[in-house]
XYZ file of C-alpha atoms in Angstrom:
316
model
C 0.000 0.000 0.000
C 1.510 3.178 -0.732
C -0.293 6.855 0.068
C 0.231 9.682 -2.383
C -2.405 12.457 -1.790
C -1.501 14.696 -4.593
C -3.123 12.738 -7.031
C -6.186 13.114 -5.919
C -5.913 16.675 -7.410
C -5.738 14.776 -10.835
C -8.436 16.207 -13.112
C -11.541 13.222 -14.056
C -14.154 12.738 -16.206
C -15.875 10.360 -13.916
C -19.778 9.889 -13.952
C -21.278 10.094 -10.716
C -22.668 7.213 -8.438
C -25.560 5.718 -10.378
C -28.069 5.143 -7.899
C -30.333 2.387 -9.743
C -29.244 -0.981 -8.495
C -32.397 -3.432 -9.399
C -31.694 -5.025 -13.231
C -35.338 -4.936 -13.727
C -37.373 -2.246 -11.220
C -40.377 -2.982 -13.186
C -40.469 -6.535 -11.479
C -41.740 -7.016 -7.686
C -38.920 -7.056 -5.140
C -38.071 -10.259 -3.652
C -37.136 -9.250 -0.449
C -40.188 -7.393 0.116
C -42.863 -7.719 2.742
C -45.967 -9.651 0.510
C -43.347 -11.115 -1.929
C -42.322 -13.988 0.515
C -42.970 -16.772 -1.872
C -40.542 -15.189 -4.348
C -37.477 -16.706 -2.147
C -37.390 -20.376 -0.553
C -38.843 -20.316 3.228
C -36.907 -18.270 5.761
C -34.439 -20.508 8.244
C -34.843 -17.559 10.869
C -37.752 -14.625 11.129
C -37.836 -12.278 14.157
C -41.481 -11.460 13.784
C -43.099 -7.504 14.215
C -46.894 -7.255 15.045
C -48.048 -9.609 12.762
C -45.310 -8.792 10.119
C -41.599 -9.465 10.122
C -38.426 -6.971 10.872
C -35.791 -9.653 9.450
C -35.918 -12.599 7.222
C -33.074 -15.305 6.976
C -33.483 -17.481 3.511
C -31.485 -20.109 1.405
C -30.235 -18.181 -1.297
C -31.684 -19.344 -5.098
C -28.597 -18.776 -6.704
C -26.259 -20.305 -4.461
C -22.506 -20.016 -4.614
C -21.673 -22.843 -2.381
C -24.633 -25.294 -1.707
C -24.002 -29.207 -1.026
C -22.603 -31.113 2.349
C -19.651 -32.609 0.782
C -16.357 -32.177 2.582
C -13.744 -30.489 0.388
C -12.064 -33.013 -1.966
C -9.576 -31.540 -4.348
C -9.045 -33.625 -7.938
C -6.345 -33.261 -10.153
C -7.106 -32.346 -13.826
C -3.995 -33.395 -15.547
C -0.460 -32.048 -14.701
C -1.649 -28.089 -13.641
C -5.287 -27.887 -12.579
C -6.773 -29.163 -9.507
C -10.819 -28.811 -9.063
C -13.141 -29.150 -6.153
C -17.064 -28.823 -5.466
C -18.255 -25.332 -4.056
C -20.274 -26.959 -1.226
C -21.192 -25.038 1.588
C -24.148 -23.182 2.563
C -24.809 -19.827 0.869
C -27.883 -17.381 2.726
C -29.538 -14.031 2.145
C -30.001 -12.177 5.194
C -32.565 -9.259 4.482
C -32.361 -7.119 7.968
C -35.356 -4.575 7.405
C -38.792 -4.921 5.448
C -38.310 -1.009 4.304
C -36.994 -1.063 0.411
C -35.414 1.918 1.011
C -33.588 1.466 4.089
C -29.710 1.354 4.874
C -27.795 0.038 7.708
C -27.406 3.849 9.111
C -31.678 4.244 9.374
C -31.558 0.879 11.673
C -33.322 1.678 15.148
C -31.948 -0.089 18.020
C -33.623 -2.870 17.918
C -33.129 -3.815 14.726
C -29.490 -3.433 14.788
C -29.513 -5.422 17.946
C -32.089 -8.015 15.852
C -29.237 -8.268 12.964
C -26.048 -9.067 15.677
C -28.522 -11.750 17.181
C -29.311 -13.209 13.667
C -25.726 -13.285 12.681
C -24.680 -14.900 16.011
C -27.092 -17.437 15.715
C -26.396 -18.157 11.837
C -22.337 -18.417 12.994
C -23.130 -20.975 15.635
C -25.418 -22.804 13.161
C -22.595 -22.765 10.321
C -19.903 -24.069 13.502
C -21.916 -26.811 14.032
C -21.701 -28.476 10.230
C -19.365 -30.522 10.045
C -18.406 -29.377 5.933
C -18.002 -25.908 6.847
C -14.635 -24.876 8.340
C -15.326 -20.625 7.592
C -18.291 -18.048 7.148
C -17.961 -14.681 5.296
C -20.845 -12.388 6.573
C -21.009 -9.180 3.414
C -23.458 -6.877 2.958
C -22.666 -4.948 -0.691
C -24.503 -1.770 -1.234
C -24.804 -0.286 -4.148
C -24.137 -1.544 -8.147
C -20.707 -0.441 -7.475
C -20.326 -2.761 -4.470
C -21.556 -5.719 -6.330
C -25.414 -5.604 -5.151
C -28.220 -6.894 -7.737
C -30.808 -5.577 -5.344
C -31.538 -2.644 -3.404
C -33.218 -3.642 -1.118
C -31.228 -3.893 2.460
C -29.745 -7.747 2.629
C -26.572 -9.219 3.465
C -25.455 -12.690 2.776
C -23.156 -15.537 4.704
C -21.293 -17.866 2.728
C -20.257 -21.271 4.601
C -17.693 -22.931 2.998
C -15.440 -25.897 3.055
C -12.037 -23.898 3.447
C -10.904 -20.993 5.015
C -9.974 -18.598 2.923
C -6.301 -17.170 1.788
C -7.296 -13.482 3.246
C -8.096 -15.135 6.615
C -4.892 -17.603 6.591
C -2.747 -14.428 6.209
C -5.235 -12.590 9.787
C -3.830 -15.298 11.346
C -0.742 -15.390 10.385
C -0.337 -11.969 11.593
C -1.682 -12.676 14.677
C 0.567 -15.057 15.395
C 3.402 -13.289 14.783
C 2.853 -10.352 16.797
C 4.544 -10.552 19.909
C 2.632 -8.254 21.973
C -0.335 -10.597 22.441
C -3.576 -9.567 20.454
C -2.593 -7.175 17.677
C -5.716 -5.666 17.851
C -6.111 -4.862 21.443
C -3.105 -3.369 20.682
C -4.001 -1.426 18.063
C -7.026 -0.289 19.913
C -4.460 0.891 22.849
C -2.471 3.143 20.166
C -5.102 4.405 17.603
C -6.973 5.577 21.561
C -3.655 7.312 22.689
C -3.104 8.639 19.085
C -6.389 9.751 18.223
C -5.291 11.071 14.714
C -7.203 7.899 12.652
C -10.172 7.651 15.311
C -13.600 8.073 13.895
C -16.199 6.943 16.535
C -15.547 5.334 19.731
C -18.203 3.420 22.054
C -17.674 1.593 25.600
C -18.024 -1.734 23.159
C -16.213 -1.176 20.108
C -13.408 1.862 18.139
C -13.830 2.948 14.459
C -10.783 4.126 12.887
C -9.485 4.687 9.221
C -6.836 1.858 9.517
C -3.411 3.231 9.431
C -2.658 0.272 6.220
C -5.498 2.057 4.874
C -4.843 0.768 1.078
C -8.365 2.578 -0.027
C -9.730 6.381 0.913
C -12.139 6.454 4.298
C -11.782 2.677 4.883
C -12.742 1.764 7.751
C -11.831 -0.865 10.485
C -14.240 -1.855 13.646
C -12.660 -3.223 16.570
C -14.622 -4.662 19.396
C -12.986 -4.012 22.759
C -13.521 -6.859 24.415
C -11.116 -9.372 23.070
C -13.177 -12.895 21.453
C -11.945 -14.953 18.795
C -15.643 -15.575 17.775
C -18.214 -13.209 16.773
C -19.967 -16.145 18.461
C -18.521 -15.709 21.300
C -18.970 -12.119 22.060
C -21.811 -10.943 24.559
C -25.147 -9.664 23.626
C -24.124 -6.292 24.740
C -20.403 -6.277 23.314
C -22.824 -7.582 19.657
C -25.155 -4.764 20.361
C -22.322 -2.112 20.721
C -20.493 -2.902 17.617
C -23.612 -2.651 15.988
C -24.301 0.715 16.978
C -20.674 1.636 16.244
C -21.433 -0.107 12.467
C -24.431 1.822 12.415
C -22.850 4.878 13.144
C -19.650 4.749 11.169
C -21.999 4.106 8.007
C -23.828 7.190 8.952
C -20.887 9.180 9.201
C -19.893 8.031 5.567
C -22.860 9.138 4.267
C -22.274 12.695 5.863
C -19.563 13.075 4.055
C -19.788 11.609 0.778
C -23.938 11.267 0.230
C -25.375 7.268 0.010
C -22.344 6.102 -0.519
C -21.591 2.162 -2.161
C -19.603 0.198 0.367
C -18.078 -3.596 0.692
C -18.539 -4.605 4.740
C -17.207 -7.985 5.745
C -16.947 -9.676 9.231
C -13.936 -11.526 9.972
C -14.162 -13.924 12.576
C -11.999 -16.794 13.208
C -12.406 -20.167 11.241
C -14.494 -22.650 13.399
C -12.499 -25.055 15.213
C -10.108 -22.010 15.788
C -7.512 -22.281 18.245
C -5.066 -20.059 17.752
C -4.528 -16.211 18.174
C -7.641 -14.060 16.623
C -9.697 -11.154 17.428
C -12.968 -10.336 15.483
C -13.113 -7.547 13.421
C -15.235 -5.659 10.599
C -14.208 -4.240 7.100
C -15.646 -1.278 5.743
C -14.860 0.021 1.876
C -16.724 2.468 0.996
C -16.568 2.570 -3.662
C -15.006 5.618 -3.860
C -12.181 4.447 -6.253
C -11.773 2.293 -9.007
C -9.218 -0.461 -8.883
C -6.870 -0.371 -11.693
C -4.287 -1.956 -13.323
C -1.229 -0.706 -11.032
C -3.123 -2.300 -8.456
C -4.036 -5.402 -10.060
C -0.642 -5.946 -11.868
C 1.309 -5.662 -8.608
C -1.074 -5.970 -5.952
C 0.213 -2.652 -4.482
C -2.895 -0.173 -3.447
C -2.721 3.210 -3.977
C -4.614 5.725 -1.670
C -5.184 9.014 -2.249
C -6.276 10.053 0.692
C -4.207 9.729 3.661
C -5.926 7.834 6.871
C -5.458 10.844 9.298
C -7.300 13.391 6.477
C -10.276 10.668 6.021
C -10.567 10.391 9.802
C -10.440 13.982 10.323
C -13.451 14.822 7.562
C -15.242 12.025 9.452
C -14.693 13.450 12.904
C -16.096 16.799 11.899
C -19.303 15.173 11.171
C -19.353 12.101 13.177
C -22.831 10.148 14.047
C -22.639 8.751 17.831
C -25.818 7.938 19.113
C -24.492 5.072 21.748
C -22.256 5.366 24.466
């Protein structure tokens, strides 16, 4: 990753944001309340006077779908092939079409931790699945087909390469839990804090490799998501809330990539649960992709700064 704010003065041609996400807005949504039998029936509801606030459903295009354990076969002398099983869900968190993680109330963010927690210990307890990637991608930029609010979790048979390398970093750093650490410096510092509650810190990463990205610590060390407490779930929450509010201060309904990472089940070693946020402010080019170097335009302690100045906190 390398930082280089003066070409962000670079002049650019680019269109705006193109709101429209749906490929076909003339069709009913999906997700919507009434349109129920347009998806398969929901593994998890939490029901609302009559109605429901959250829907959990097997998704119909599945990436990974089967129980087989992962067996790799050679094809010839170079390629190797394996079935995608796993387990592959939409998670819609609000009935409203039009609503974002940042209009959540309370409850409902404290409904989506609970739902994820559950869906986590549900995915642990398969005996195919050794890792589960929670996303939620909003906007076409961010790779959503829909608009309406919905993440997905993707169980599958490996863990991925992005995870082996989290924990090979934890286990290299010598000052027990990187993290904890890092929430101990970035507090002390304060130049790349965003938002800070008693259950979790925001900060624009100091690796930042991508302008305003963001990085949500819980402060209470777990190696789970799973394993965290209803209030510690409920805090970050609030904090996600938040941070996406504060985004959208700044830079209008922004398209963002957010991931949880949470150790592989059957984890033993060093870990400590985190979230990604990448908000689509930049395009990826070939630099990047030919060397795998990042360029960011916008140094961390400027994003966190414009996000200060504006910052949503509406938990303690």
């Amino acid at each position: 990753m390398t930082i280089v704010s003066s070409r962000a003065e670079r002049p650019t041609d680019f269109a705006p944001r193109e709101i429209r996400v749906d490929a076909d807005p003339s069709r009913p949504c999906p997700f919507c309340p009434g349109n129920e039998e347009s998806t398969p029936p929901a593994l998890e509801t939490v029901d609302d006077d009559g109605g429901w606030r959250l829907r959990i459903v097997p998704n119909l295009y599945p990436a990974f779908e089967g129980d087989e354990c992962l067996a790799v076969r050679n094809l010839g002398p170079v390629h190797v092939q394996a079935e995608a099983s796993g387990i592959h869900e939409v998670l819609v968190f609000s009935p409203e079409h039009s609503a974002n993680l940042d209009s959540l109330t309370d409850g409902e963010v404290a409904d989506l931790m609970t739902a994820l927690r559950h869906r986590f210990i549900e995915h642990a307890a398969t005996p195919n699945i050794r890792y589960t990637q929670a996303i939620v991608n909003h906007g076409r930029e961010a790779g959503a087909s829909l608009s309406h609010p919905h993440g997905q979790l993707l169980g599958m048979p490996f863990v991925p390469g992005e995870i082996l390398d989290e924990e090979r970093a934890f286990g290299r750093f010598d000052g027990g839990c990187i993290l904890c650490a890092t929430v101990e410096a970035e507090l002390a510092d304060g130049a790349r804090v965003v938002l800070v509650n008693d259950d979790a810190l925001v900060v624009c990463p100091y690796w930042s490799g991508e302008p305003f990205e963001l990085l949500i610590i819980p402060r209470n060390h777990e190696v789970h998501l799973q394993d965290a407490s209803k209030a510690d779930l409920e805090g970050v929450g609030l904090a996600l809330r938040d941070a996406v509010a504060t985004l959208n201060r700044v830079h209008g309904d922004v398209a963002y990539n957010l991931v949880v990472h949470t150790a592989p089940h059957q984890h033993g070693g060093p870990f400590h649960w985190h979230l990604h946020l990448w908000p689509k402010l930049v395009t990826v080019a070939g630099f990047e992709r030919g060397t795998g170097v990042l360029i960011n335009i916008v140094p961390p302690e400027e994003a966190a700064e414009a996000l200060r100045q504006v910052a949503v906190v509406t938990s303690s």
